Every structure is written in C-alpha cells, then in structure tokens.
Coordinates of C-alpha atoms and ligand atoms in Angstrom, one line a residue:
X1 CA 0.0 0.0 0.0
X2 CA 1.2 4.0 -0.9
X3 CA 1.1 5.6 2.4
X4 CA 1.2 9.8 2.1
X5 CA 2.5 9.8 6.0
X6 CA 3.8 7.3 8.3
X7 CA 4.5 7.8 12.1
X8 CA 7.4 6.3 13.3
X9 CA 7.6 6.1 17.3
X10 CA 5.4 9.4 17.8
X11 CA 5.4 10.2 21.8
X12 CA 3.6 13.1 23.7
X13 CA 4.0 13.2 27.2
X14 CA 1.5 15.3 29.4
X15 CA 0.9 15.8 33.1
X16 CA -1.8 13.1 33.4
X17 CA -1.2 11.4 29.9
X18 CA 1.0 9.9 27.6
X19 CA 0.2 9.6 23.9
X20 CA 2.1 6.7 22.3
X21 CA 4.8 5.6 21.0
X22 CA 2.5 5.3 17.6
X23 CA 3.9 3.8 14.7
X24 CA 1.1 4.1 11.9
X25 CA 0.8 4.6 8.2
X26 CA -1.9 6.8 6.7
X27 CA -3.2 5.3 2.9
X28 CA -2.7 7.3 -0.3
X29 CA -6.3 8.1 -1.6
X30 CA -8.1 6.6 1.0
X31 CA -10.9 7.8 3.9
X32 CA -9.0 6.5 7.2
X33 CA -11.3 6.5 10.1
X34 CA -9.7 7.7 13.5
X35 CA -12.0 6.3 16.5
X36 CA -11.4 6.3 20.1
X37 CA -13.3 7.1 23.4
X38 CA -13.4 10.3 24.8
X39 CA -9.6 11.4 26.1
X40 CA -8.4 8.4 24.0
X41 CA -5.8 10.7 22.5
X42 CA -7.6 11.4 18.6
X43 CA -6.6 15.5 18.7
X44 CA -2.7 14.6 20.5
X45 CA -2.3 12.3 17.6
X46 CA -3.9 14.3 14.8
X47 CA -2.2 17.6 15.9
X48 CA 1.4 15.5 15.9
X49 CA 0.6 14.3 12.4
X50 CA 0.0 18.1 10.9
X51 CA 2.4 19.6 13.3
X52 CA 0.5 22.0 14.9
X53 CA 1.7 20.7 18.1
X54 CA 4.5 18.4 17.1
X55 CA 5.4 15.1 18.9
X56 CA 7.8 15.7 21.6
X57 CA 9.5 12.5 20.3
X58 CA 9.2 10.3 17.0
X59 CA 9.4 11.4 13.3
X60 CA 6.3 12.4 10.6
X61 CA 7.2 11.1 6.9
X62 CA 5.3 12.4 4.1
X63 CA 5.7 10.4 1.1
X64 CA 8.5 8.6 2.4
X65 CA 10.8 12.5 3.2
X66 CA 10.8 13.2 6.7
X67 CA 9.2 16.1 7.4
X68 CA 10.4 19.3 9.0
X69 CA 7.4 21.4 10.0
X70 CA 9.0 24.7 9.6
X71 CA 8.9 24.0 6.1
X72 CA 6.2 26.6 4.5
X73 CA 5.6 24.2 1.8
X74 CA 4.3 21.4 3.8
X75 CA 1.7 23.8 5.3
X76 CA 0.2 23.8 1.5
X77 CA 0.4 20.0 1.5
X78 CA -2.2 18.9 4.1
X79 CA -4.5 20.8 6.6
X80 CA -5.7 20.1 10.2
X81 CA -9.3 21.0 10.7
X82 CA -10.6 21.2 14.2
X83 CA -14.4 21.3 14.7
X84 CA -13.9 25.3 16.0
X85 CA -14.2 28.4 13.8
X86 CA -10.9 30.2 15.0
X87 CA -11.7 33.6 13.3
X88 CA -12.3 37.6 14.3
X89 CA -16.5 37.1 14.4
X90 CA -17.1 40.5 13.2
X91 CA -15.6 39.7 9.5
X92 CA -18.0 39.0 6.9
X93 CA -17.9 35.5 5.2
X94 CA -16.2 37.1 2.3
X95 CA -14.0 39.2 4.4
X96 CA -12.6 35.8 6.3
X97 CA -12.2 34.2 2.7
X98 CA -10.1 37.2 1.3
X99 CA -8.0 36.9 4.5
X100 CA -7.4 33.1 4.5
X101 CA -7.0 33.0 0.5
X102 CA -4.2 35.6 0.8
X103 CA -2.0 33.5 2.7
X104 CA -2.6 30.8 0.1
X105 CA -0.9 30.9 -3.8
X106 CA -2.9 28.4 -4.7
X107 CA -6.3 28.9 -3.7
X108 CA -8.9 27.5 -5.3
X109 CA -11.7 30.6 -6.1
X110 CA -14.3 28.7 -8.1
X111 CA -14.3 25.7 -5.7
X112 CA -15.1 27.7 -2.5
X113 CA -18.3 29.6 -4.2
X114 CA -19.2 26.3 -5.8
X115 CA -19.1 25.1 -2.3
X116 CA -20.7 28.4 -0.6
X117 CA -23.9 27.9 -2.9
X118 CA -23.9 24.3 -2.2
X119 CA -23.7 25.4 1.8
X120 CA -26.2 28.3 1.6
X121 CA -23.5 30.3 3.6
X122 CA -24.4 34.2 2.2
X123 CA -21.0 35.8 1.6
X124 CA -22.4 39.2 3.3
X125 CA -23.7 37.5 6.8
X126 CA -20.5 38.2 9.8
X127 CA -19.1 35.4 11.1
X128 CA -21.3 36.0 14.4
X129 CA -24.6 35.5 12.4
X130 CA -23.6 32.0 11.4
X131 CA -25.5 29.0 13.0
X132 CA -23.1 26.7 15.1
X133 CA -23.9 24.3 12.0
X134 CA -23.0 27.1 9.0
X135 CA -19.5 27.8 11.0
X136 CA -18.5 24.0 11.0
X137 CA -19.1 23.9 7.2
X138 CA -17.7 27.7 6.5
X139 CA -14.7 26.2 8.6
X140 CA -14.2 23.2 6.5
X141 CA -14.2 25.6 3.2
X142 CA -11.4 27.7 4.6
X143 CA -9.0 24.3 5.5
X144 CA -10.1 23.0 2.0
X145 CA -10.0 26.3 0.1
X146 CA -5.8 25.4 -1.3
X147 CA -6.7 22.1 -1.9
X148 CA -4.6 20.1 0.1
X149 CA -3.9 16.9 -0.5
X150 CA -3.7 15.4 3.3
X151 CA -7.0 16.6 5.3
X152 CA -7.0 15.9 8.8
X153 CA -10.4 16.6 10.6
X154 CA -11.4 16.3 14.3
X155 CA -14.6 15.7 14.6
X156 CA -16.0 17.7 12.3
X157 CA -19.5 16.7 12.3
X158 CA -20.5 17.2 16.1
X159 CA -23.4 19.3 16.6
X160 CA -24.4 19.3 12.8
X161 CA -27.6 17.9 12.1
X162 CA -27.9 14.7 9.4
X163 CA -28.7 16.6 6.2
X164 CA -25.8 18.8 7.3
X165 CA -23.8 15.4 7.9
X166 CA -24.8 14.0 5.0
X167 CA -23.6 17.0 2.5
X168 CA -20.2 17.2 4.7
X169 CA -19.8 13.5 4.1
X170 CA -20.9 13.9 0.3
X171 CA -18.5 17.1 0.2
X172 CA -16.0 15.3 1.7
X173 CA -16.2 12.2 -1.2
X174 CA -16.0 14.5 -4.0
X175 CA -13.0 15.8 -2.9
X176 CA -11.2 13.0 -2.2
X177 CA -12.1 11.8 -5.5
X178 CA -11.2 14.6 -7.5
X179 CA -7.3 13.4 -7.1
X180 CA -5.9 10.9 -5.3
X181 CA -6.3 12.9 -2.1
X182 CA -6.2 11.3 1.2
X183 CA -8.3 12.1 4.6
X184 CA -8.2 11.4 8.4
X185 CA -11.5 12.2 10.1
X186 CA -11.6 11.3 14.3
X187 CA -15.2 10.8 15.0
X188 CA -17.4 9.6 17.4
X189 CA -20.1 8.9 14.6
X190 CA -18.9 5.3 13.6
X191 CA -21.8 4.3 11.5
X192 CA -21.4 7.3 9.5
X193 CA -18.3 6.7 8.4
X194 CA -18.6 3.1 8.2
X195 CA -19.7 3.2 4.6
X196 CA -16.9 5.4 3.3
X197 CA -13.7 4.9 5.1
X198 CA -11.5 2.5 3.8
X199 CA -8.9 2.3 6.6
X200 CA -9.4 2.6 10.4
X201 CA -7.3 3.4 13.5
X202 CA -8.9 2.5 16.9
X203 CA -7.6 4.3 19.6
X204 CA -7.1 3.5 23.5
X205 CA -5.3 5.2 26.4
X206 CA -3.0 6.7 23.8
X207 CA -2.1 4.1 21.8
X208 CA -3.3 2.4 18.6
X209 CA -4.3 -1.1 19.7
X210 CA -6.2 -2.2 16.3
X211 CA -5.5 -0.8 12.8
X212 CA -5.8 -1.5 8.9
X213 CA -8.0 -1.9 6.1
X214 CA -11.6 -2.2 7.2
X215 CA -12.8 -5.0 5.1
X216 CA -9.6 -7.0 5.9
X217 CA -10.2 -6.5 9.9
X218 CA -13.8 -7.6 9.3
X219 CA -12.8 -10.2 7.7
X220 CA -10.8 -10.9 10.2
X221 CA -13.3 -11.7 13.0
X222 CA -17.0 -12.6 13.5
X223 CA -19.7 -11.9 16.0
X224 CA -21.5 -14.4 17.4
X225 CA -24.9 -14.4 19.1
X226 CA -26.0 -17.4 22.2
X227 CA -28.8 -17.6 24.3
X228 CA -28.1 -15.8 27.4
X229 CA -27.5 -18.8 29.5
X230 CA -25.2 -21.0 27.4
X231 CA -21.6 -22.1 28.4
X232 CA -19.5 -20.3 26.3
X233 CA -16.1 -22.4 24.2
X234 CA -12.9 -22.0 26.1
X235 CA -11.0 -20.6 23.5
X236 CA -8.6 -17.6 23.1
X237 CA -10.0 -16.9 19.8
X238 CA -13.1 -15.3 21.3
X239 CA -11.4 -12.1 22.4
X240 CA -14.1 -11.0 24.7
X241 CA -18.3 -11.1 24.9
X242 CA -21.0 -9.0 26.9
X243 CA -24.3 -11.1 28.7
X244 CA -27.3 -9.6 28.8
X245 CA -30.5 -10.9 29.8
X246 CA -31.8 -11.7 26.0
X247 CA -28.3 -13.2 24.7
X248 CA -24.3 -13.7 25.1
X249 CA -23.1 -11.5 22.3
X250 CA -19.3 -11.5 21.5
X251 CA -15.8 -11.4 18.9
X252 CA -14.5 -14.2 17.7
X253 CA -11.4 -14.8 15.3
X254 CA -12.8 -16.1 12.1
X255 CA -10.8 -19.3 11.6
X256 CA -11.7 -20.3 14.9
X257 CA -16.2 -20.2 14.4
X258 CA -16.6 -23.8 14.1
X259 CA -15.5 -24.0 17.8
X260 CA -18.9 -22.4 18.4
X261 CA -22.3 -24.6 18.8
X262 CA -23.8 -24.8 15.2
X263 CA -27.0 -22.7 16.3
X264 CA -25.0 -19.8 17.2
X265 CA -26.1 -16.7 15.1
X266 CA -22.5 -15.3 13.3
X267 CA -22.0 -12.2 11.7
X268 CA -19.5 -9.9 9.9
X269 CA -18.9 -7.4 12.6
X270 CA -19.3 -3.8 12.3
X271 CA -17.2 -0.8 13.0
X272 CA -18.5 -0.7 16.7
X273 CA -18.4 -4.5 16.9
X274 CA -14.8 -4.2 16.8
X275 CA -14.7 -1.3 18.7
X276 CA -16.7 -3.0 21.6
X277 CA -15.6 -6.5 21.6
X278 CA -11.5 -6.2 20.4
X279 CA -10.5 -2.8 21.2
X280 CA -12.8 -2.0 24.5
X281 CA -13.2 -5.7 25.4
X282 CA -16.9 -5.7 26.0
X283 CA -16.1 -3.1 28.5
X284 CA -18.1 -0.1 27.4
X285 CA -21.5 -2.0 26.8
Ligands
ATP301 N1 -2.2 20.7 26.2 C1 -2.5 19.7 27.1 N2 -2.0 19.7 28.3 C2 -2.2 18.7 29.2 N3 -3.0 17.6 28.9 C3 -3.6 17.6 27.7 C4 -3.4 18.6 26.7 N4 -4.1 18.3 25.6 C5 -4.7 17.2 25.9 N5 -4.4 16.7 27.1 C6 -4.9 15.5 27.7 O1 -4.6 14.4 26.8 C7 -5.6 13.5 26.9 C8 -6.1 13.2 25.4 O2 -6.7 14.3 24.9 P1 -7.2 14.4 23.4 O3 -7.9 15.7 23.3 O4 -6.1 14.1 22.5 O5 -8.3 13.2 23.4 P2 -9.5 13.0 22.3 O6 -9.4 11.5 22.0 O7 -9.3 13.9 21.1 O8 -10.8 13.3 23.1 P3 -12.2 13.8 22.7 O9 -12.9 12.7 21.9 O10 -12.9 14.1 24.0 O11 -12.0 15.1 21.9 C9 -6.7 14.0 27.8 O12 -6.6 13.4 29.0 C10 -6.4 15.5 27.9 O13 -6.8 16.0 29.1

C-alpha cells in the first residue's frame, strides 16, 4: 500500500497522559477513520501528524521525506481541521475568505463559491450570524480552500444535524475523488463513516491497539450471538463477549467459528463490533 505519511515512534507526554509511541501509516487516496473514546488521544495524535503541536518524540514522513514542520511548503500539503471556527466574528464570510485566500498561492476561487452555494453560507452574513452548524461547514471551506492533498479533521461533524452530515460526508467524497487525495477524520459517529472509510485506526489510552484496512479486519473476526444462559467455548479466539438478559453476544477470530455450537447466530462485525468487543473488550456496553 502508498502511504502519504507514516508515524514512526510518535510520543507526547502530558501531566496526566501519555500519547504513544505510535507507529502508523496513513493510505494514499483513502478515507481513514480515527476512533477512540473520549480522552483516547484522537486530537494529540492528529495535531502531531500536521504539526501544529508536534510530537515531543518520533518522526512524521510524508511520502516517504521526513518532514520538517518549519517547512512553508508542507503547510500547502495537508490541513488540520478542528471542529472550532478560530476567526475575528465580526468579519464578513467574504472578508474571512479574502483573508485566509491571501496566505494561500494556490487557492482554489471557483471551488469555494461552488461550495458556498452548495452550503447556503451568504458571503455578506458576519461570522457571528452563522449558526453553530454554517460555521463547521464555513470552517471546512477555509482548510479545503488550497486544496490540500492530506486533510486531517477532528470531529467535524459534532453538533451538525444529518442533512448537514450528510452533504459534509458527500462534500468530503467529492473531494477526495477529485485526485488521489487522502483524509483522516476522528469521529465519534462510527456508523457514518462506516460506509466510506477505507482504513481505520482505533484508539485506547493513547495508543493504537487495532488498525488497517476495514474489510480485511472484518474479515478478520465474526460476531457471534447465544442464548443468554449457554456455556461459552474455552478458547482464546473469542477475544471477549457482553451477557445480557436476551443473549451472550461477543468477537471471535474467524478461523476459529466452528469452535462455536452450530445454532449460534454469526455475523461480519461492524465498526463498533470491533470497537466493543476487540479494542474496549466488552467493556463499554
Ligand atoms: N495541552 C494539554 N496539556 C495537558 N493535557 C492535555 C493537553 N491536551 C490534551 N491533554 C490530555 O490528553 C488526553 C487526550 O486528549 P485528546 O484531546 O487528545 O483526546 P481525544 O481522543 O481527542 O478526546 P475527545 O474525543 O474528547 O475530543 C486527555 O486526558 C487530555 O486531558
């Protein structure tokens, strides 16, 4: 696989936390899902990765050259997008965009008002008269507006209602497509980006416990379903599973499913399957 970046041995120590050491690649061209509980470590990791507040240890590669952050041209290369307008709220929408487009050689005009229209964002309204919902979108625009080719978002979808979801999502695909650009997006929505990421990071107490290609990892395991009361195999290919009072539900490596009773109900598992049962252990349910 092309990676654009690769994370050798990234470390961030705080007071009360330590981030890594993460070795991880990031896909060319591909929708990589970032997904962790709250405090897991998402923004420390995505703010190494663009260098906004490098890893106090480790190296960033970006197709294959390590990079040095206080290189101006890797600031056109790739964006970080947090999920908080940082901008003076008594600019107009095209006041912010003249600003942000300045610093920018290569910004592309006739893709922002395409995407303006698209937004209903009103290039007259100040900053201040923007829903919570219009800034996140008029936020995205401005990280988008030179065209990067590595996006990183943090949860950029919180607060936004479906449709708006939706359009991000469908915004977010188009541009991806366009060229072979590549995306990180941490989010706690993991059935919304089930159907379009293509690569997924699961993150726990700082590290990065579970990663890879989605469809290989689900191929990887299966869920199974018992009735509540049933002795469950004694094997250490079922990773972990959660009783309730309707049924024993739980992960399970594939190659190992005949070691179930033949009247157990098996599934491919699901974004939060292996969330829940491989990265949380059943611990969350
Ligand atoms: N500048 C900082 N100084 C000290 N501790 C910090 C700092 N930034 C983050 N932390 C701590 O690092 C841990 C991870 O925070 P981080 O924001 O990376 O998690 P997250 O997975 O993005 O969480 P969420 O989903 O809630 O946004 C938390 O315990 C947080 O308190």
């Amino acid at each position: 696989m092309n990676n654009i970046m690769e994370v050798h041995n990234g470390r961030t120590n705080y007071k009360e936390f330590q981030l890594g050491p993460i070795d991880i690649d990031i896909p060319k061209g591909m929708i990589t899902a970032l997904i962790g509980r709250n405090g897991a470590g998402k923004t420390t990791l995505l703010k190494g990765m663009s260098g906004i507040s490098p890893f106090q240890d480790g190296d960033v590669a970006y197709n294959g050259t390590k990079i040095d952050f206080l290189d101006p041209n890797i600031r056109t290369k790739m964006t970080y997008i947090s999920n908080d307008l940082q901008m003076y709220s008594d600019f107009t929408v095209k006041q912010a965009l003249n600003f942000i487009s300045s610093l920018h050689k290569n910004w592309d005009h006739s893709w922002v008002k395409d995407m303006l229209i698209m937004f209903q964002i009103q290039p007259h309204h100040q900053i201040h008269e923007l829903s919570k919902g219009m800034k996140m979108k008029f936020n995205l625009l401005l990280g988008l507006g030179h065209q990067p080719e590595l996006v990183l978002l943090d949860e950029p979808t919180d607060g936004l209602d479906s449709i708006s979801r939706q359009q991000f999502f469908d915004l977010l695909q188009g541009y991806i497509e366009k060229e072979q650009r590549s995306v990180v997006i941490s989010t706690h929505y993991t059935k919304e980006v089930e159907s379009i990421c293509d690569y997924v990071i699961f993150m726990k107490n700082g590290a990065t416990p579970l990663y890879g290609e989605v469809e290989t990892l689900k191929e990887s395991y299966k869920v199974f379903s018992l009735p509540p009361n049933e002795t469950i195999p004694k094997t250490t290919a079922i990773l972990s599973f959660v009783t309730s009072t309707v049924e024993t539900k739980g992960i399970i490596q594939s190659d190992a499913v005949t070691s179930l009773p033949d009247y157990a109900i098996v599934k491919k598992p699901t974004l939060d399957d292996l969330f829940l049962f491989v990265v949380e252990k059943g611990e969350i349910a």
